[in-house]
Amino acid sequence: MEWLTAPFEVTFVQRALWGGILVSAICALAGTWVVLRGMAFLGDAMSHGLLPGVALAALFGSNLMVGAVVSAVVMTAGVTALGRTPRLSQDTGIGLLFVGMLSLGVIIVSRSQSFAVDLTGFLFGDVLAVRQQDLLLLATALCAALAVSVLGHRAFVALAFDERKARTLGLRPRLAHAVLLGLLGLAIVASFHIVGTLLVLGLLIAPPAAALPWARSIRGVMVLAALLGSAATFGGLLLSWHLGTAAGATVSALAVCLFFLSHVLSGLRHRPARPASVPVPEVN
């Protein structure tokens, strides 16, 4: 059993595990709504839209997390504003913001001489570099995400299944959508340091999608998604230690593998049984 426990006797791997567990819980809270509402493209756009703020922060020697927060606020405000434009579909607005923010980020990066050193972690993550203050920040983000999820649960449910019903009930679906975008931004900002923006969708979408066939309620999806994300973190760190692979990418890849495994098992569980063959009597 030493191969199973040895990696986690190292302090920085222990911090990486706790960081991954906290990120998994945050992503479960936000990612469940992303999966239920079919917002994967929005999540991808939000994650890549962080690049300008992070690039500016790196260029001026500021905290990368602050830059990510600023970009997340800009993306959230932009998606909310464009979503209210009657002649423009939401996908078109998101796509334009996605391309615009990514282009701006690349332009800023092209002016930076320290891109390879400062921004590689933004793109690919560095889960093994999680510090004690990062864990405190993630714990704070989890508390905020949990508070938003509890307070906005009723509005989020109505928005996910019937926006007109939400408006009839006076739940202010536009405000609920804006708050949901903020929750998504919070999850992405909290996660990008762990697995990077290129891989953040692995923890944001794969665990909730894997939990969906097995849970009987939205809260059940969130809890199971957090457990699956934590399992992917543990397994990914273990595999990366023994195989010498990138830790963040291994965690994300394992989360996606759990998704496929879940749906294969779900398909087998719901496969109709073959009808018993009825013997045909012989005719003399």
PDB file of C-alpha atoms in Angstrom:
ATOM      1  CA  MET A   1       0.000   0.000   0.000  1.00  0.00           C
ATOM      2  CA  GLU A   2       3.037   2.264   0.127  1.00  0.00           C
ATOM      3  CA  TRP A   3       2.575   3.247  -3.539  1.00  0.00           C
ATOM      4  CA  LEU A   4      -0.896   4.562  -2.584  1.00  0.00           C
ATOM      5  CA  THR A   5       0.141   6.629   0.435  1.00  0.00           C
ATOM      6  CA  ALA A   6       3.757   7.608  -0.257  1.00  0.00           C
ATOM      7  CA  PRO A   7       3.005  10.621  -2.525  1.00  0.00           C
ATOM      8  CA  PHE A   8       0.703  12.147   0.079  1.00  0.00           C
ATOM      9  CA  GLU A   9       3.349  12.053   2.782  1.00  0.00           C
ATOM     10  CA  VAL A  10       4.999  14.994   0.987  1.00  0.00           C
ATOM     11  CA  THR A  11       3.772  18.391   2.191  1.00  0.00           C
ATOM     12  CA  PHE A  12       3.297  20.051  -1.202  1.00  0.00           C
ATOM     13  CA  VAL A  13       1.298  17.049  -2.477  1.00  0.00           C
ATOM     14  CA  GLN A  14      -0.920  17.251   0.609  1.00  0.00           C
ATOM     15  CA  ARG A  15      -1.581  20.924  -0.133  1.00  0.00           C
ATOM     16  CA  ALA A  16      -2.288  20.050  -3.772  1.00  0.00           C
ATOM     17  CA  LEU A  17      -4.812  17.425  -2.653  1.00  0.00           C
ATOM     18  CA  TRP A  18      -6.622  19.838  -0.337  1.00  0.00           C
ATOM     19  CA  GLY A  19      -6.551  22.507  -3.028  1.00  0.00           C
ATOM     20  CA  GLY A  20      -8.051  20.087  -5.541  1.00  0.00           C
ATOM     21  CA  ILE A  21     -10.769  19.029  -3.104  1.00  0.00           C
ATOM     22  CA  LEU A  22     -11.756  22.658  -2.453  1.00  0.00           C
ATOM     23  CA  VAL A  23     -11.739  23.433  -6.190  1.00  0.00           C
ATOM     24  CA  SER A  24     -13.839  20.315  -6.845  1.00  0.00           C
ATOM     25  CA  ALA A  25     -16.462  21.520  -4.379  1.00  0.00           C
ATOM     26  CA  ILE A  26     -16.562  25.022  -5.904  1.00  0.00           C
ATOM     27  CA  CYS A  27     -16.756  23.638  -9.437  1.00  0.00           C
ATOM     28  CA  ALA A  28     -19.518  21.227  -8.398  1.00  0.00           C
ATOM     29  CA  LEU A  29     -21.676  24.116  -7.188  1.00  0.00           C
ATOM     30  CA  ALA A  30     -21.223  26.156 -10.381  1.00  0.00           C
ATOM     31  CA  GLY A  31     -20.725  23.321 -12.853  1.00  0.00           C
ATOM     32  CA  THR A  32     -24.061  21.686 -12.035  1.00  0.00           C
ATOM     33  CA  TRP A  33     -25.880  24.732 -13.394  1.00  0.00           C
ATOM     34  CA  VAL A  34     -23.522  24.875 -16.391  1.00  0.00           C
ATOM     35  CA  VAL A  35     -24.468  21.291 -17.278  1.00  0.00           C
ATOM     36  CA  LEU A  36     -28.197  21.697 -16.593  1.00  0.00           C
ATOM     37  CA  ARG A  37     -28.432  24.869 -18.695  1.00  0.00           C
ATOM     38  CA  GLY A  38     -26.082  23.758 -21.476  1.00  0.00           C
ATOM     39  CA  MET A  39     -23.612  26.587 -20.807  1.00  0.00           C
ATOM     40  CA  ALA A  40     -20.369  24.747 -21.624  1.00  0.00           C
ATOM     41  CA  PHE A  41     -19.437  27.224 -24.371  1.00  0.00           C
ATOM     42  CA  LEU A  42     -19.997  30.086 -21.948  1.00  0.00           C
ATOM     43  CA  GLY A  43     -17.756  28.395 -19.394  1.00  0.00           C
ATOM     44  CA  ASP A  44     -15.035  27.980 -22.014  1.00  0.00           C
ATOM     45  CA  ALA A  45     -15.367  31.614 -23.064  1.00  0.00           C
ATOM     46  CA  MET A  46     -15.250  32.794 -19.437  1.00  0.00           C
ATOM     47  CA  SER A  47     -12.115  30.783 -18.705  1.00  0.00           C
ATOM     48  CA  HIS A  48     -10.240  32.094 -21.739  1.00  0.00           C
ATOM     49  CA  GLY A  49     -11.590  35.595 -21.133  1.00  0.00           C
ATOM     50  CA  LEU A  50      -9.418  35.828 -18.020  1.00  0.00           C
ATOM     51  CA  LEU A  51      -6.288  36.147 -20.156  1.00  0.00           C
ATOM     52  CA  PRO A  52      -6.216  39.979 -20.582  1.00  0.00           C
ATOM     53  CA  GLY A  53      -6.447  40.679 -16.859  1.00  0.00           C
ATOM     54  CA  VAL A  54      -3.894  38.018 -15.954  1.00  0.00           C
ATOM     55  CA  ALA A  55      -1.560  39.206 -18.724  1.00  0.00           C
ATOM     56  CA  LEU A  56      -1.788  42.816 -17.509  1.00  0.00           C
ATOM     57  CA  ALA A  57      -1.167  41.701 -13.927  1.00  0.00           C
ATOM     58  CA  ALA A  58       1.925  39.765 -15.040  1.00  0.00           C
ATOM     59  CA  LEU A  59       3.122  42.686 -17.159  1.00  0.00           C
ATOM     60  CA  PHE A  60       2.959  45.123 -14.237  1.00  0.00           C
ATOM     61  CA  GLY A  61       4.129  42.649 -11.599  1.00  0.00           C
ATOM     62  CA  SER A  62       0.766  42.508  -9.801  1.00  0.00           C
ATOM     63  CA  ASN A  63      -1.112  39.556  -8.339  1.00  0.00           C
ATOM     64  CA  LEU A  64      -2.408  37.288 -11.117  1.00  0.00           C
ATOM     65  CA  MET A  65      -5.541  36.470  -9.117  1.00  0.00           C
ATOM     66  CA  VAL A  66      -6.525  40.152  -9.001  1.00  0.00           C
ATOM     67  CA  GLY A  67      -6.163  40.396 -12.772  1.00  0.00           C
ATOM     68  CA  ALA A  68      -8.279  37.268 -13.199  1.00  0.00           C
ATOM     69  CA  VAL A  69     -11.024  38.729 -10.997  1.00  0.00           C
ATOM     70  CA  VAL A  70     -11.097  41.956 -13.025  1.00  0.00           C
ATOM     71  CA  SER A  71     -11.393  40.034 -16.296  1.00  0.00           C
ATOM     72  CA  ALA A  72     -14.114  37.814 -14.836  1.00  0.00           C
ATOM     73  CA  VAL A  73     -16.121  40.899 -13.821  1.00  0.00           C
ATOM     74  CA  VAL A  74     -15.723  42.375 -17.305  1.00  0.00           C
ATOM     75  CA  MET A  75     -16.801  39.106 -18.960  1.00  0.00           C
ATOM     76  CA  THR A  76     -19.791  38.735 -16.642  1.00  0.00           C
ATOM     77  CA  ALA A  77     -20.940  42.312 -17.281  1.00  0.00           C
ATOM     78  CA  GLY A  78     -20.405  41.911 -21.033  1.00  0.00           C
ATOM     79  CA  VAL A  79     -22.347  38.648 -21.314  1.00  0.00           C
ATOM     80  CA  THR A  80     -25.171  40.083 -19.202  1.00  0.00           C
ATOM     81  CA  ALA A  81     -25.379  43.268 -21.303  1.00  0.00           C
ATOM     82  CA  LEU A  82     -25.239  41.473 -24.655  1.00  0.00           C
ATOM     83  CA  GLY A  83     -27.843  38.964 -23.465  1.00  0.00           C
ATOM     84  CA  ARG A  84     -30.339  41.821 -23.247  1.00  0.00           C
ATOM     85  CA  THR A  85     -29.827  42.806 -26.900  1.00  0.00           C
ATOM     86  CA  PRO A  86     -32.951  41.513 -28.692  1.00  0.00           C
ATOM     87  CA  ARG A  87     -31.404  41.247 -32.165  1.00  0.00           C
ATOM     88  CA  LEU A  88     -28.292  39.400 -31.044  1.00  0.00           C
ATOM     89  CA  SER A  89     -28.352  35.744 -29.986  1.00  0.00           C
ATOM     90  CA  GLN A  90     -26.606  34.875 -26.753  1.00  0.00           C
ATOM     91  CA  ASP A  91     -24.161  32.518 -28.482  1.00  0.00           C
ATOM     92  CA  THR A  92     -23.144  35.278 -30.899  1.00  0.00           C
ATOM     93  CA  GLY A  93     -22.507  37.726 -28.060  1.00  0.00           C
ATOM     94  CA  ILE A  94     -20.518  35.163 -26.082  1.00  0.00           C
ATOM     95  CA  GLY A  95     -18.476  34.270 -29.164  1.00  0.00           C
ATOM     96  CA  LEU A  96     -17.656  37.910 -29.864  1.00  0.00           C
ATOM     97  CA  LEU A  97     -16.602  38.520 -26.273  1.00  0.00           C
ATOM     98  CA  PHE A  98     -14.573  35.319 -26.288  1.00  0.00           C
ATOM     99  CA  VAL A  99     -12.638  36.269 -29.420  1.00  0.00           C
ATOM    100  CA  GLY A 100     -12.256  39.903 -28.358  1.00  0.00           C
ATOM    101  CA  MET A 101     -10.924  39.129 -24.867  1.00  0.00           C
ATOM    102  CA  LEU A 102      -8.648  36.356 -26.116  1.00  0.00           C
ATOM    103  CA  SER A 103      -7.247  38.615 -28.849  1.00  0.00           C
ATOM    104  CA  LEU A 104      -6.652  41.395 -26.336  1.00  0.00           C
ATOM    105  CA  GLY A 105      -4.872  38.936 -24.065  1.00  0.00           C
ATOM    106  CA  VAL A 106      -2.613  37.727 -26.863  1.00  0.00           C
ATOM    107  CA  ILE A 107      -1.776  41.347 -27.781  1.00  0.00           C
ATOM    108  CA  ILE A 108      -0.811  42.079 -24.168  1.00  0.00           C
ATOM    109  CA  VAL A 109       1.157  38.842 -23.920  1.00  0.00           C
ATOM    110  CA  SER A 110       3.084  39.756 -27.082  1.00  0.00           C
ATOM    111  CA  ARG A 111       4.331  42.860 -25.237  1.00  0.00           C
ATOM    112  CA  SER A 112       5.484  40.824 -22.251  1.00  0.00           C
ATOM    113  CA  GLN A 113       8.966  39.331 -22.172  1.00  0.00           C
ATOM    114  CA  SER A 114       8.107  37.040 -19.258  1.00  0.00           C
ATOM    115  CA  PHE A 115       5.205  35.136 -20.801  1.00  0.00           C
ATOM    116  CA  ALA A 116       6.810  31.714 -20.560  1.00  0.00           C
ATOM    117  CA  VAL A 117       7.619  32.151 -16.879  1.00  0.00           C
ATOM    118  CA  ASP A 118       4.591  34.039 -15.605  1.00  0.00           C
ATOM    119  CA  LEU A 119       1.658  32.845 -17.712  1.00  0.00           C
ATOM    120  CA  THR A 120       2.341  29.177 -18.343  1.00  0.00           C
ATOM    121  CA  GLY A 121       0.709  28.435 -15.010  1.00  0.00           C
ATOM    122  CA  PHE A 122      -2.342  30.411 -16.159  1.00  0.00           C
ATOM    123  CA  LEU A 123      -2.753  28.196 -19.220  1.00  0.00           C
ATOM    124  CA  PHE A 124      -1.818  24.809 -17.755  1.00  0.00           C
ATOM    125  CA  GLY A 125      -2.034  25.231 -13.986  1.00  0.00           C
ATOM    126  CA  ASP A 126       0.422  24.249 -11.275  1.00  0.00           C
ATOM    127  CA  VAL A 127      -1.438  22.235  -8.676  1.00  0.00           C
ATOM    128  CA  LEU A 128       1.799  21.235  -6.938  1.00  0.00           C
ATOM    129  CA  ALA A 129       2.594  24.900  -6.231  1.00  0.00           C
ATOM    130  CA  VAL A 130      -0.470  25.476  -4.026  1.00  0.00           C
ATOM    131  CA  ARG A 131       0.487  27.436  -0.910  1.00  0.00           C
ATOM    132  CA  GLN A 132      -1.154  27.708   2.486  1.00  0.00           C
ATOM    133  CA  GLN A 133      -2.606  31.138   1.632  1.00  0.00           C
ATOM    134  CA  ASP A 134      -4.060  29.640  -1.559  1.00  0.00           C
ATOM    135  CA  LEU A 135      -5.952  27.103   0.546  1.00  0.00           C
ATOM    136  CA  LEU A 136      -7.366  29.896   2.706  1.00  0.00           C
ATOM    137  CA  LEU A 137      -8.425  31.781  -0.429  1.00  0.00           C
ATOM    138  CA  LEU A 138     -10.074  28.665  -1.865  1.00  0.00           C
ATOM    139  CA  ALA A 139     -11.892  28.027   1.426  1.00  0.00           C
ATOM    140  CA  THR A 140     -13.218  31.604   1.347  1.00  0.00           C
ATOM    141  CA  ALA A 141     -14.297  31.189  -2.281  1.00  0.00           C
ATOM    142  CA  LEU A 142     -16.081  27.944  -1.369  1.00  0.00           C
ATOM    143  CA  CYS A 143     -17.995  29.669   1.426  1.00  0.00           C
ATOM    144  CA  ALA A 144     -19.024  32.453  -0.977  1.00  0.00           C
ATOM    145  CA  ALA A 145     -20.065  29.952  -3.666  1.00  0.00           C
ATOM    146  CA  LEU A 146     -22.047  27.943  -1.108  1.00  0.00           C
ATOM    147  CA  ALA A 147     -23.838  31.084   0.126  1.00  0.00           C
ATOM    148  CA  VAL A 148     -24.747  32.141  -3.430  1.00  0.00           C
ATOM    149  CA  SER A 149     -25.946  28.613  -4.262  1.00  0.00           C
ATOM    150  CA  VAL A 150     -28.168  28.391  -1.181  1.00  0.00           C
ATOM    151  CA  LEU A 151     -29.649  31.885  -1.474  1.00  0.00           C
ATOM    152  CA  GLY A 152     -30.192  31.658  -5.230  1.00  0.00           C
ATOM    153  CA  HIS A 153     -31.214  28.001  -5.460  1.00  0.00           C
ATOM    154  CA  ARG A 154     -34.922  28.605  -6.086  1.00  0.00           C
ATOM    155  CA  ALA A 155     -34.273  31.228  -8.752  1.00  0.00           C
ATOM    156  CA  PHE A 156     -31.580  29.110 -10.408  1.00  0.00           C
ATOM    157  CA  VAL A 157     -33.920  26.094 -10.597  1.00  0.00           C
ATOM    158  CA  ALA A 158     -36.703  28.127 -12.166  1.00  0.00           C
ATOM    159  CA  LEU A 159     -34.254  29.735 -14.585  1.00  0.00           C
ATOM    160  CA  ALA A 160     -32.811  26.369 -15.612  1.00  0.00           C
ATOM    161  CA  PHE A 161     -36.147  24.759 -16.440  1.00  0.00           C
ATOM    162  CA  ASP A 162     -38.607  27.543 -17.319  1.00  0.00           C
ATOM    163  CA  GLU A 163     -37.519  31.165 -17.565  1.00  0.00           C
ATOM    164  CA  ARG A 164     -41.094  32.359 -18.171  1.00  0.00           C
ATOM    165  CA  LYS A 165     -42.225  30.603 -14.999  1.00  0.00           C
ATOM    166  CA  ALA A 166     -39.410  32.296 -13.101  1.00  0.00           C
ATOM    167  CA  ARG A 167     -40.612  35.667 -14.367  1.00  0.00           C
ATOM    168  CA  THR A 168     -44.195  34.826 -13.376  1.00  0.00           C
ATOM    169  CA  LEU A 169     -43.074  33.910  -9.862  1.00  0.00           C
ATOM    170  CA  GLY A 170     -41.253  37.232  -9.552  1.00  0.00           C
ATOM    171  CA  LEU A 171     -37.821  35.595  -9.293  1.00  0.00           C
ATOM    172  CA  ARG A 172     -36.162  38.165 -11.606  1.00  0.00           C
ATOM    173  CA  PRO A 173     -34.513  35.747 -14.079  1.00  0.00           C
ATOM    174  CA  ARG A 174     -32.159  38.393 -15.522  1.00  0.00           C
ATOM    175  CA  LEU A 175     -30.719  39.108 -12.103  1.00  0.00           C
ATOM    176  CA  ALA A 176     -30.539  35.382 -11.383  1.00  0.00           C
ATOM    177  CA  HIS A 177     -28.671  34.865 -14.661  1.00  0.00           C
ATOM    178  CA  ALA A 178     -26.191  37.619 -13.769  1.00  0.00           C
ATOM    179  CA  VAL A 179     -25.615  36.096 -10.312  1.00  0.00           C
ATOM    180  CA  LEU A 180     -25.159  32.677 -11.901  1.00  0.00           C
ATOM    181  CA  LEU A 181     -22.539  34.151 -14.232  1.00  0.00           C
ATOM    182  CA  GLY A 182     -20.808  35.582 -11.169  1.00  0.00           C
ATOM    183  CA  LEU A 183     -20.829  32.135  -9.548  1.00  0.00           C
ATOM    184  CA  LEU A 184     -19.333  30.655 -12.714  1.00  0.00           C
ATOM    185  CA  GLY A 185     -16.672  33.366 -12.772  1.00  0.00           C
ATOM    186  CA  LEU A 186     -15.849  32.689  -9.130  1.00  0.00           C
ATOM    187  CA  ALA A 187     -15.372  28.978  -9.848  1.00  0.00           C
ATOM    188  CA  ILE A 188     -13.131  29.655 -12.846  1.00  0.00           C
ATOM    189  CA  VAL A 189     -10.996  32.253 -11.044  1.00  0.00           C
ATOM    190  CA  ALA A 190     -10.584  29.926  -8.072  1.00  0.00           C
ATOM    191  CA  SER A 191      -9.689  26.974 -10.306  1.00  0.00           C
ATOM    192  CA  PHE A 192      -7.340  28.419 -12.905  1.00  0.00           C
ATOM    193  CA  HIS A 193      -4.366  28.397 -10.516  1.00  0.00           C
ATOM    194  CA  ILE A 194      -4.904  24.669  -9.913  1.00  0.00           C
ATOM    195  CA  VAL A 195      -5.498  23.240 -13.409  1.00  0.00           C
ATOM    196  CA  GLY A 196      -5.189  26.285 -15.691  1.00  0.00           C
ATOM    197  CA  THR A 197      -7.761  27.809 -17.988  1.00  0.00           C
ATOM    198  CA  LEU A 198      -7.176  25.240 -20.724  1.00  0.00           C
ATOM    199  CA  LEU A 199      -8.158  22.426 -18.369  1.00  0.00           C
ATOM    200  CA  VAL A 200     -10.606  24.103 -15.979  1.00  0.00           C
ATOM    201  CA  LEU A 201     -13.629  22.795 -17.874  1.00  0.00           C
ATOM    202  CA  GLY A 202     -12.517  19.290 -16.948  1.00  0.00           C
ATOM    203  CA  LEU A 203     -13.393  19.878 -13.287  1.00  0.00           C
ATOM    204  CA  LEU A 204     -16.207  22.315 -14.033  1.00  0.00           C
ATOM    205  CA  ILE A 205     -18.208  20.081 -16.393  1.00  0.00           C
ATOM    206  CA  ALA A 206     -17.040  16.462 -16.212  1.00  0.00           C
ATOM    207  CA  PRO A 207     -17.930  15.665 -12.544  1.00  0.00           C
ATOM    208  CA  PRO A 208     -21.476  17.171 -12.675  1.00  0.00           C
ATOM    209  CA  ALA A 209     -22.104  15.501 -16.047  1.00  0.00           C
ATOM    210  CA  ALA A 210     -20.874  12.199 -14.597  1.00  0.00           C
ATOM    211  CA  ALA A 211     -23.114  12.594 -11.548  1.00  0.00           C
ATOM    212  CA  LEU A 212     -26.239  13.455 -13.532  1.00  0.00           C
ATOM    213  CA  PRO A 213     -27.360   9.871 -14.364  1.00  0.00           C
ATOM    214  CA  TRP A 214     -27.033   8.735 -10.757  1.00  0.00           C
ATOM    215  CA  ALA A 215     -28.419  11.599  -8.653  1.00  0.00           C
ATOM    216  CA  ARG A 216     -32.113  12.189  -8.050  1.00  0.00           C
ATOM    217  CA  SER A 217     -31.947  15.895  -7.203  1.00  0.00           C
ATOM    218  CA  ILE A 218     -29.904  18.953  -8.057  1.00  0.00           C
ATOM    219  CA  ARG A 219     -28.338  18.941  -4.603  1.00  0.00           C
ATOM    220  CA  GLY A 220     -27.512  15.266  -5.122  1.00  0.00           C
ATOM    221  CA  VAL A 221     -25.746  16.122  -8.391  1.00  0.00           C
ATOM    222  CA  MET A 222     -23.676  18.760  -6.587  1.00  0.00           C
ATOM    223  CA  VAL A 223     -22.641  16.447  -3.753  1.00  0.00           C
ATOM    224  CA  LEU A 224     -21.782  13.552  -6.061  1.00  0.00           C
ATOM    225  CA  ALA A 225     -19.931  15.901  -8.441  1.00  0.00           C
ATOM    226  CA  ALA A 226     -17.809  17.178  -5.547  1.00  0.00           C
ATOM    227  CA  LEU A 227     -16.973  13.593  -4.555  1.00  0.00           C
ATOM    228  CA  LEU A 228     -16.100  12.631  -8.142  1.00  0.00           C
ATOM    229  CA  GLY A 229     -13.944  15.735  -8.541  1.00  0.00           C
ATOM    230  CA  SER A 230     -12.130  14.925  -5.296  1.00  0.00           C
ATOM    231  CA  ALA A 231     -11.610  11.336  -6.484  1.00  0.00           C
ATOM    232  CA  ALA A 232     -10.196  12.645  -9.776  1.00  0.00           C
ATOM    233  CA  THR A 233      -7.858  14.927  -7.803  1.00  0.00           C
ATOM    234  CA  PHE A 234      -6.618  12.088  -5.618  1.00  0.00           C
ATOM    235  CA  GLY A 235      -6.217   9.679  -8.527  1.00  0.00           C
ATOM    236  CA  GLY A 236      -4.681  12.304 -10.800  1.00  0.00           C
ATOM    237  CA  LEU A 237      -2.058  13.298  -8.232  1.00  0.00           C
ATOM    238  CA  LEU A 238      -1.272   9.643  -7.570  1.00  0.00           C
ATOM    239  CA  LEU A 239      -0.850   8.837 -11.269  1.00  0.00           C
ATOM    240  CA  SER A 240       1.182  11.969 -11.981  1.00  0.00           C
ATOM    241  CA  TRP A 241       3.533  11.110  -9.103  1.00  0.00           C
ATOM    242  CA  HIS A 242       4.225   7.581 -10.334  1.00  0.00           C
ATOM    243  CA  LEU A 243       4.097   8.264 -14.087  1.00  0.00           C
ATOM    244  CA  GLY A 244       5.858  11.635 -14.071  1.00  0.00           C
ATOM    245  CA  THR A 245       3.030  13.412 -15.922  1.00  0.00           C
ATOM    246  CA  ALA A 246       1.692  16.954 -15.503  1.00  0.00           C
ATOM    247  CA  ALA A 247      -0.431  16.934 -12.353  1.00  0.00           C
ATOM    248  CA  GLY A 248      -3.159  19.383 -13.413  1.00  0.00           C
ATOM    249  CA  ALA A 249      -3.643  17.762 -16.811  1.00  0.00           C
ATOM    250  CA  THR A 250      -3.763  14.289 -15.236  1.00  0.00           C
ATOM    251  CA  VAL A 251      -6.439  15.404 -12.773  1.00  0.00           C
ATOM    252  CA  SER A 252      -8.528  16.920 -15.563  1.00  0.00           C
ATOM    253  CA  ALA A 253      -8.092  13.886 -17.843  1.00  0.00           C
ATOM    254  CA  LEU A 254      -9.118  11.516 -15.061  1.00  0.00           C
ATOM    255  CA  ALA A 255     -12.244  13.603 -14.417  1.00  0.00           C
ATOM    256  CA  VAL A 256     -13.196  13.229 -18.092  1.00  0.00           C
ATOM    257  CA  CYS A 257     -12.517   9.474 -17.917  1.00  0.00           C
ATOM    258  CA  LEU A 258     -14.867   9.229 -14.926  1.00  0.00           C
ATOM    259  CA  PHE A 259     -17.531  10.962 -17.021  1.00  0.00           C
ATOM    260  CA  PHE A 260     -17.269   8.373 -19.806  1.00  0.00           C
ATOM    261  CA  LEU A 261     -17.177   5.514 -17.296  1.00  0.00           C
ATOM    262  CA  SER A 262     -20.273   6.872 -15.562  1.00  0.00           C
ATOM    263  CA  HIS A 263     -22.274   7.061 -18.769  1.00  0.00           C
ATOM    264  CA  VAL A 264     -21.157   3.611 -19.932  1.00  0.00           C
ATOM    265  CA  LEU A 265     -22.254   2.112 -16.606  1.00  0.00           C
ATOM    266  CA  SER A 266     -25.490   4.094 -16.723  1.00  0.00           C
ATOM    267  CA  GLY A 267     -26.193   2.787 -20.213  1.00  0.00           C
ATOM    268  CA  LEU A 268     -25.604  -0.793 -19.062  1.00  0.00           C
ATOM    269  CA  ARG A 269     -27.851  -0.269 -16.058  1.00  0.00           C
ATOM    270  CA  HIS A 270     -30.739   1.004 -18.176  1.00  0.00           C
ATOM    271  CA  ARG A 271     -30.273  -1.424 -21.053  1.00  0.00           C
ATOM    272  CA  PRO A 272     -33.484  -3.389 -21.510  1.00  0.00           C
ATOM    273  CA  ALA A 273     -33.206  -7.051 -20.712  1.00  0.00           C
ATOM    274  CA  ARG A 274     -33.414  -9.469 -23.596  1.00  0.00           C
ATOM    275  CA  PRO A 275     -36.782 -11.203 -23.805  1.00  0.00           C
ATOM    276  CA  ALA A 276     -36.583 -14.860 -22.923  1.00  0.00           C
ATOM    277  CA  SER A 277     -36.753 -17.100 -25.944  1.00  0.00           C
ATOM    278  CA  VAL A 278     -39.935 -19.138 -26.126  1.00  0.00           C
ATOM    279  CA  PRO A 279     -39.456 -22.658 -27.375  1.00  0.00           C
ATOM    280  CA  VAL A 280     -41.446 -23.397 -30.511  1.00  0.00           C
ATOM    281  CA  PRO A 281     -43.356 -26.681 -30.229  1.00  0.00           C
ATOM    282  CA  GLU A 282     -42.558 -29.243 -32.889  1.00  0.00           C
ATOM    283  CA  VAL A 283     -45.309 -30.032 -35.366  1.00  0.00           C
ATOM    284  CA  ASN A 284     -45.736 -33.762 -35.982  1.00  0.00           C
TER     285      ASN A 284
END
